[in-house]
Amino acid sequence: MTKQVLILPGDGIGPEITAEAVKVLNALNASDGLGIEMTEDLVGGAAYDAHGVPLSDETMAKAQAADAILLGAVGGYKWESLDISVRPEKGLLRLRSEMKLFANLRPAFLYPQLADASTLKPEVVSGLDILIVRELTGGIYFGQPRGIRVLENGERQGFNTYVYSESEIKRIAHVAFKAAMKRNKKLTSVDKANVLEVTELWREVVDSVAVEYPEVEVKHMYVDNAAMQLILNPKQFDVMVTGNMFGDILSDEASMLTGSIGMLASASLDENNKGMYEPSHGSAPDIAGQDLANPLATILSAAMMLRYSLGREDLALKIERAVSSVLDQGLRTGDIYSEGMIKVGCREMGDAVVAAL
Ligand code: IPM
Ligand code: MG
């Protein structure tokens, strides 16, 4: 049966980078009988401009019906002053929440060809291969109550709620332990258990799940220390598991170890591995529409989609090898450029990946 993939380009560089990933998927349809059907729809600021909401109910229904979703990026200067309830980011958060995509996998893998593109010394980052498992549908991003209220003295006060229930911690811990079992069997759970009760519980529950995975070596680390250790000695990490907000921050940090945030793919999965795939970076409105963006994170996200949701590990590997091969050829977008390499635009990079398939 033909698998349905919903493409949500979004805002800023989103349309450019997803177009390159679509090129790659079309090429695999033609050459390898991938057999997917792609339809496109709006999310984020683009959806707000068309419908007055960052994700329409129709698009939400299409997402629920699809076998997988590939998303570009959302947000931009143009929509920054909108009420928070209709900001572009809310479209993305609604997709994650209503589709129950609680497990966000963000691999920070350094292609050896890019060791010079990192701001850290090559010896610190070469060989780096970390998987960040970020809880995506809970924590302070979604906790209630939230808002901005007026106090008795007339002063305004902003507030959010940081909550995790045991079941939420347990299910993300299982995802992380299972991932660790397939890798180097080392798991670092990141929390702030010295200050926040919610993460004290996080630590306890992770330990209780650990009993089921005796082969995995578990370490707990406070988030401030983890942020430091990622720069000091990133190769100590194999799998990291953490809550929504810490994972948001640490994955941006980890991406820079790999040379550029333009290289970091991600998968957001539900209980049954149905998923949404998106680059970990944002919409980069400053370079939008100029053919400057790096499409590789999106192309690598498409590879993750083939692996996790569409059962085509063979074609996922094919894409990953093609990406490696264009890097071998010396092709670089601006964000990963270093002296002596060949600077290319977004389209040329996508074409090169298709050619390398
Ligand atoms: C990410 C992004 C999102 C997040 C934004 C766009 C809502 O930063 O996917 O990391 O905070 O989760
Ligand atoms: Mg982020």
XYZ file of C-alpha atoms and ligand atoms in Angstrom:
370
model
C 0.000 0.000 0.000
C 1.220 3.498 -0.785
C 2.440 5.281 2.321
C 1.271 8.831 2.848
C 3.777 11.471 3.897
C 2.649 14.950 4.869
C 5.177 17.663 4.073
C 4.925 20.794 6.212
C 7.570 23.255 4.974
C 6.653 26.038 7.420
C 8.461 29.372 7.505
C 11.800 31.019 6.801
C 14.229 28.550 5.271
C 11.659 25.767 5.833
C 10.359 25.688 2.232
C 13.895 25.641 0.755
C 15.229 22.827 2.907
C 12.145 20.630 2.667
C 12.171 21.042 -1.133
C 15.624 19.421 -1.160
C 14.490 16.547 1.045
C 11.466 16.042 -1.229
C 13.863 15.859 -4.199
C 15.729 13.071 -2.432
C 12.519 11.191 -1.609
C 11.240 11.559 -5.183
C 14.519 10.172 -6.448
C 14.107 7.134 -4.190
C 10.508 6.716 -5.382
C 11.849 6.520 -8.906
C 14.986 4.445 -8.343
C 14.149 2.165 -5.425
C 10.389 1.779 -5.432
C 10.064 3.679 -2.174
C 6.405 4.165 -3.049
C 5.409 7.125 -0.929
C 2.892 9.776 -1.814
C 3.644 13.283 -0.588
C 1.167 16.078 0.024
C 2.052 19.535 1.244
C 0.313 21.776 3.726
C 0.842 24.856 5.872
C 2.135 25.202 9.425
C 3.421 28.078 11.543
C 3.399 31.661 10.306
C 2.440 30.506 6.816
C -0.688 28.862 8.226
C -1.433 31.930 10.348
C -1.288 34.177 7.281
C -3.660 31.881 5.379
C -6.054 30.797 8.142
C -5.436 32.980 11.211
C -4.144 29.980 13.177
C -0.672 28.360 13.135
C -2.195 24.941 12.409
C -5.691 24.455 11.012
C -7.921 21.592 12.144
C -7.835 20.222 8.584
C -4.051 20.096 8.596
C -4.117 18.483 12.044
C -6.460 15.794 10.689
C -4.181 15.214 7.691
C -1.252 14.807 10.052
C -3.173 12.237 12.105
C -4.043 10.319 8.941
C -0.538 10.353 7.433
C 2.010 7.574 7.946
C 4.713 10.149 8.674
C 5.305 13.889 8.598
C 8.314 15.837 7.414
C 8.480 19.370 8.753
C 10.840 22.234 7.880
C 10.821 24.964 10.524
C 8.435 27.517 11.974
C 8.625 31.105 13.135
C 10.032 34.449 12.068
C 10.271 38.153 12.913
C 7.000 38.829 11.159
C 4.963 36.895 13.730
C 6.912 37.681 16.905
C 4.442 40.237 18.226
C 1.392 37.994 17.827
C -0.427 36.738 20.882
C 1.395 33.656 22.194
C -1.689 31.505 21.549
C -1.376 31.918 17.766
C 2.394 32.189 17.373
C 3.949 29.885 14.763
C 5.571 27.720 17.461
C 2.116 26.786 18.753
C 1.428 24.956 15.495
C 4.430 22.765 16.073
C 3.579 22.200 19.736
C 0.011 21.235 18.817
C 1.268 18.625 16.358
C 3.632 17.167 18.958
C 1.028 17.155 21.680
C -2.063 15.904 19.812
C -0.103 13.209 18.011
C 1.472 12.180 21.335
C 4.991 12.408 19.940
C 6.616 12.131 23.346
C 9.988 10.759 22.271
C 12.286 13.149 20.481
C 15.499 11.580 19.209
C 18.249 14.011 18.315
C 21.450 12.370 17.170
C 24.557 14.559 17.417
C 26.901 12.703 15.136
C 30.084 14.205 13.789
C 30.809 13.396 10.192
C 34.615 12.989 10.256
C 34.819 15.270 7.214
C 33.481 18.123 9.364
C 35.891 17.872 12.297
C 37.322 21.257 11.263
C 33.931 22.947 11.071
C 33.300 22.674 14.824
C 34.338 25.597 16.994
C 35.899 23.010 19.338
C 39.279 21.411 18.691
C 39.087 18.437 16.302
C 40.568 16.098 18.954
C 37.729 16.980 21.333
C 34.953 16.237 18.844
C 36.289 13.654 16.412
C 34.437 10.376 16.833
C 31.553 12.118 18.570
C 28.276 10.176 18.455
C 25.637 11.172 20.996
C 21.930 10.469 20.969
C 19.837 12.954 22.898
C 16.453 11.569 23.923
C 14.258 14.530 24.785
C 10.809 14.181 26.341
C 8.610 16.230 24.016
C 5.018 16.447 25.196
C 5.327 17.296 28.870
C 7.339 19.299 31.357
C 7.282 23.059 31.561
C 6.316 23.402 27.878
C 2.839 22.062 28.580
C 2.347 22.267 32.370
C -0.736 24.014 33.725
C -1.399 26.543 35.122
C 0.511 29.015 33.008
C 0.138 32.602 31.997
C 0.734 36.195 32.992
C -1.369 37.478 35.876
C -1.737 40.761 37.692
C -0.849 40.742 41.364
C -2.710 42.667 44.043
C -0.116 45.420 43.927
C -0.786 45.834 40.207
C 2.492 44.245 39.159
C 2.383 41.584 36.439
C 3.750 38.119 37.123
C 4.552 35.440 34.581
C 4.278 31.792 35.615
C 4.659 28.304 34.200
C 4.405 24.896 35.772
C 7.082 22.255 35.574
C 5.373 18.858 35.951
C 6.171 15.264 35.128
C 4.094 12.287 36.157
C 5.685 8.892 36.778
C 4.182 7.355 33.654
C 5.594 10.125 31.463
C 9.070 9.645 32.907
C 8.832 5.881 32.660
C 7.931 5.757 28.975
C 10.692 8.138 27.890
C 13.173 6.264 30.101
C 12.279 3.017 28.323
C 12.902 4.642 24.940
C 16.301 5.846 26.155
C 17.328 2.516 27.685
C 16.279 0.636 24.550
C 18.318 3.047 22.434
C 21.304 2.591 24.756
C 21.031 -1.193 24.409
C 21.482 -0.801 20.637
C 24.456 1.510 21.113
C 27.260 1.609 23.695
C 25.016 0.809 26.665
C 25.730 4.059 28.490
C 22.913 6.325 29.585
C 23.197 9.738 31.206
C 19.990 11.089 32.699
C 20.045 14.865 33.020
C 18.077 16.643 35.742
C 18.218 19.380 38.356
C 17.411 17.110 41.267
C 19.373 19.271 43.704
C 16.772 22.015 43.360
C 13.594 20.811 41.623
C 11.317 18.154 43.103
C 9.955 17.291 39.677
C 13.401 16.139 38.621
C 14.021 14.423 41.942
C 11.124 12.188 40.920
C 12.604 11.967 37.414
C 15.815 10.551 38.882
C 13.965 8.034 41.066
C 11.830 6.764 38.208
C 14.816 6.457 35.842
C 16.544 4.349 38.493
C 13.493 2.147 38.848
C 13.390 1.543 35.083
C 17.152 0.868 35.065
C 16.553 -2.392 36.918
C 15.070 -3.786 33.711
C 18.232 -2.984 31.761
C 21.063 -4.287 33.929
C 23.552 -4.110 31.059
C 23.192 -0.349 30.722
C 25.489 1.792 32.822
C 23.424 4.689 34.198
C 24.714 8.039 35.347
C 22.775 11.026 36.641
C 24.001 14.507 35.924
C 22.752 17.966 36.856
C 21.879 19.984 33.786
C 24.370 22.769 34.480
C 27.165 20.248 34.753
C 25.917 18.431 31.648
C 26.083 21.691 29.678
C 29.687 22.062 30.798
C 30.668 18.424 30.225
C 29.344 18.605 26.651
C 32.013 21.188 25.898
C 34.753 19.760 28.126
C 34.570 16.124 27.109
C 31.605 15.369 24.857
C 32.802 11.885 23.972
C 31.956 10.641 27.469
C 28.295 10.582 26.373
C 26.458 7.846 24.525
C 22.715 8.341 25.140
C 21.399 11.300 27.136
C 17.816 11.399 28.372
C 16.162 14.511 29.722
C 12.978 16.563 29.943
C 11.520 18.885 27.349
C 13.220 22.171 28.197
C 16.643 20.830 29.160
C 16.578 18.722 26.000
C 15.754 21.755 23.882
C 18.780 23.597 25.236
C 21.276 20.725 25.352
C 20.449 19.588 21.823
C 21.276 23.027 20.413
C 24.534 22.919 22.326
C 25.352 19.387 21.173
C 24.600 20.277 17.567
C 27.421 22.801 17.499
C 29.872 20.055 18.429
C 29.028 18.472 15.084
C 30.071 21.550 13.156
C 26.722 23.172 12.635
C 23.157 22.996 13.785
C 22.495 22.608 10.055
C 23.547 18.956 10.361
C 21.287 17.836 13.207
C 18.266 15.715 12.279
C 15.471 14.668 14.602
C 12.629 12.229 14.962
C 9.602 12.714 17.207
C 7.863 9.419 17.826
C 4.724 8.151 19.479
C 4.233 4.827 21.226
C 3.956 3.018 17.860
C 6.845 4.732 16.068
C 4.558 6.906 14.047
C 6.453 10.121 13.761
C 7.230 13.602 12.684
C 10.677 14.376 11.353
C 12.326 17.761 11.366
C 15.734 19.356 11.490
C 16.638 20.475 15.016
C 17.385 23.987 13.821
C 14.986 26.884 13.435
C 13.641 28.870 10.512
C 16.662 31.209 10.185
C 14.657 34.145 8.785
C 17.887 36.121 8.286
C 18.995 33.852 5.433
C 15.571 32.750 4.152
C 14.958 32.771 0.419
C 18.623 33.274 -0.466
C 19.592 29.693 -1.270
C 22.089 29.764 1.619
C 20.563 27.235 4.036
C 22.005 23.808 4.712
C 19.410 21.193 3.688
C 21.369 18.260 5.147
C 19.619 18.181 8.548
C 16.274 17.913 6.752
C 17.566 15.307 4.319
C 18.952 13.334 7.271
C 15.573 13.717 9.003
C 13.970 12.150 5.931
C 16.424 9.274 6.385
C 15.245 8.866 9.978
C 11.673 8.814 8.684
C 12.497 5.933 6.370
C 14.161 4.115 9.248
C 11.611 4.556 12.033
C 8.221 5.042 10.398
C 8.441 3.589 6.896
C 10.453 0.437 7.537
C 13.159 1.200 4.958
C 16.431 0.993 6.876
C 18.134 0.161 3.577
C 17.124 3.493 2.037
C 17.896 5.410 5.231
C 21.445 4.101 4.995
C 21.516 4.974 1.328
C 20.709 8.616 2.108
C 23.234 8.743 4.942
C 25.939 7.347 2.664
C 25.025 9.887 -0.017
C 25.392 12.720 2.509
C 28.759 11.381 3.548
C 29.812 11.193 -0.058
C 28.925 14.827 -0.862
C 30.962 15.837 2.173
C 33.822 13.715 0.821
C 33.529 15.645 -2.432
C 34.241 18.790 -0.409
C 30.829 20.368 -0.913
C 29.844 22.722 1.922
C 27.072 25.206 2.574
C 28.171 28.403 4.338
C 27.522 27.109 7.856
C 29.953 24.174 7.477
C 32.388 25.833 5.107
C 36.092 25.803 5.860
C 39.028 26.853 3.718
C 39.790 24.775 0.665
C 36.265 23.406 0.393
C 33.709 24.084 -2.331
C 30.974 26.460 -1.255
C 27.503 25.553 -2.543
C 23.957 26.760 -2.028
C 20.979 24.886 -0.666
C 19.748 23.660 -4.070
C 23.161 22.579 -5.260
C 23.666 20.614 -2.052
C 20.331 18.831 -2.522
C 21.170 18.048 -6.152
C 24.533 16.652 -5.093
C 22.884 14.313 -2.580
C 20.465 13.086 -5.260
C 23.386 12.523 -7.623
C 25.263 10.608 -4.927
C 22.340 8.246 -4.244
C 13.018 22.845 18.830
C 12.522 24.260 18.776
C 11.104 24.310 19.327
C 11.142 23.869 20.780
C 10.394 25.671 19.172
C 10.395 26.148 17.739
C 9.020 25.648 19.734
O 13.385 25.088 19.475
O 12.380 21.980 18.206
O 14.035 22.601 19.468
O 11.399 24.676 21.671
O 10.924 22.690 21.017
Mg 15.176 24.145 20.111
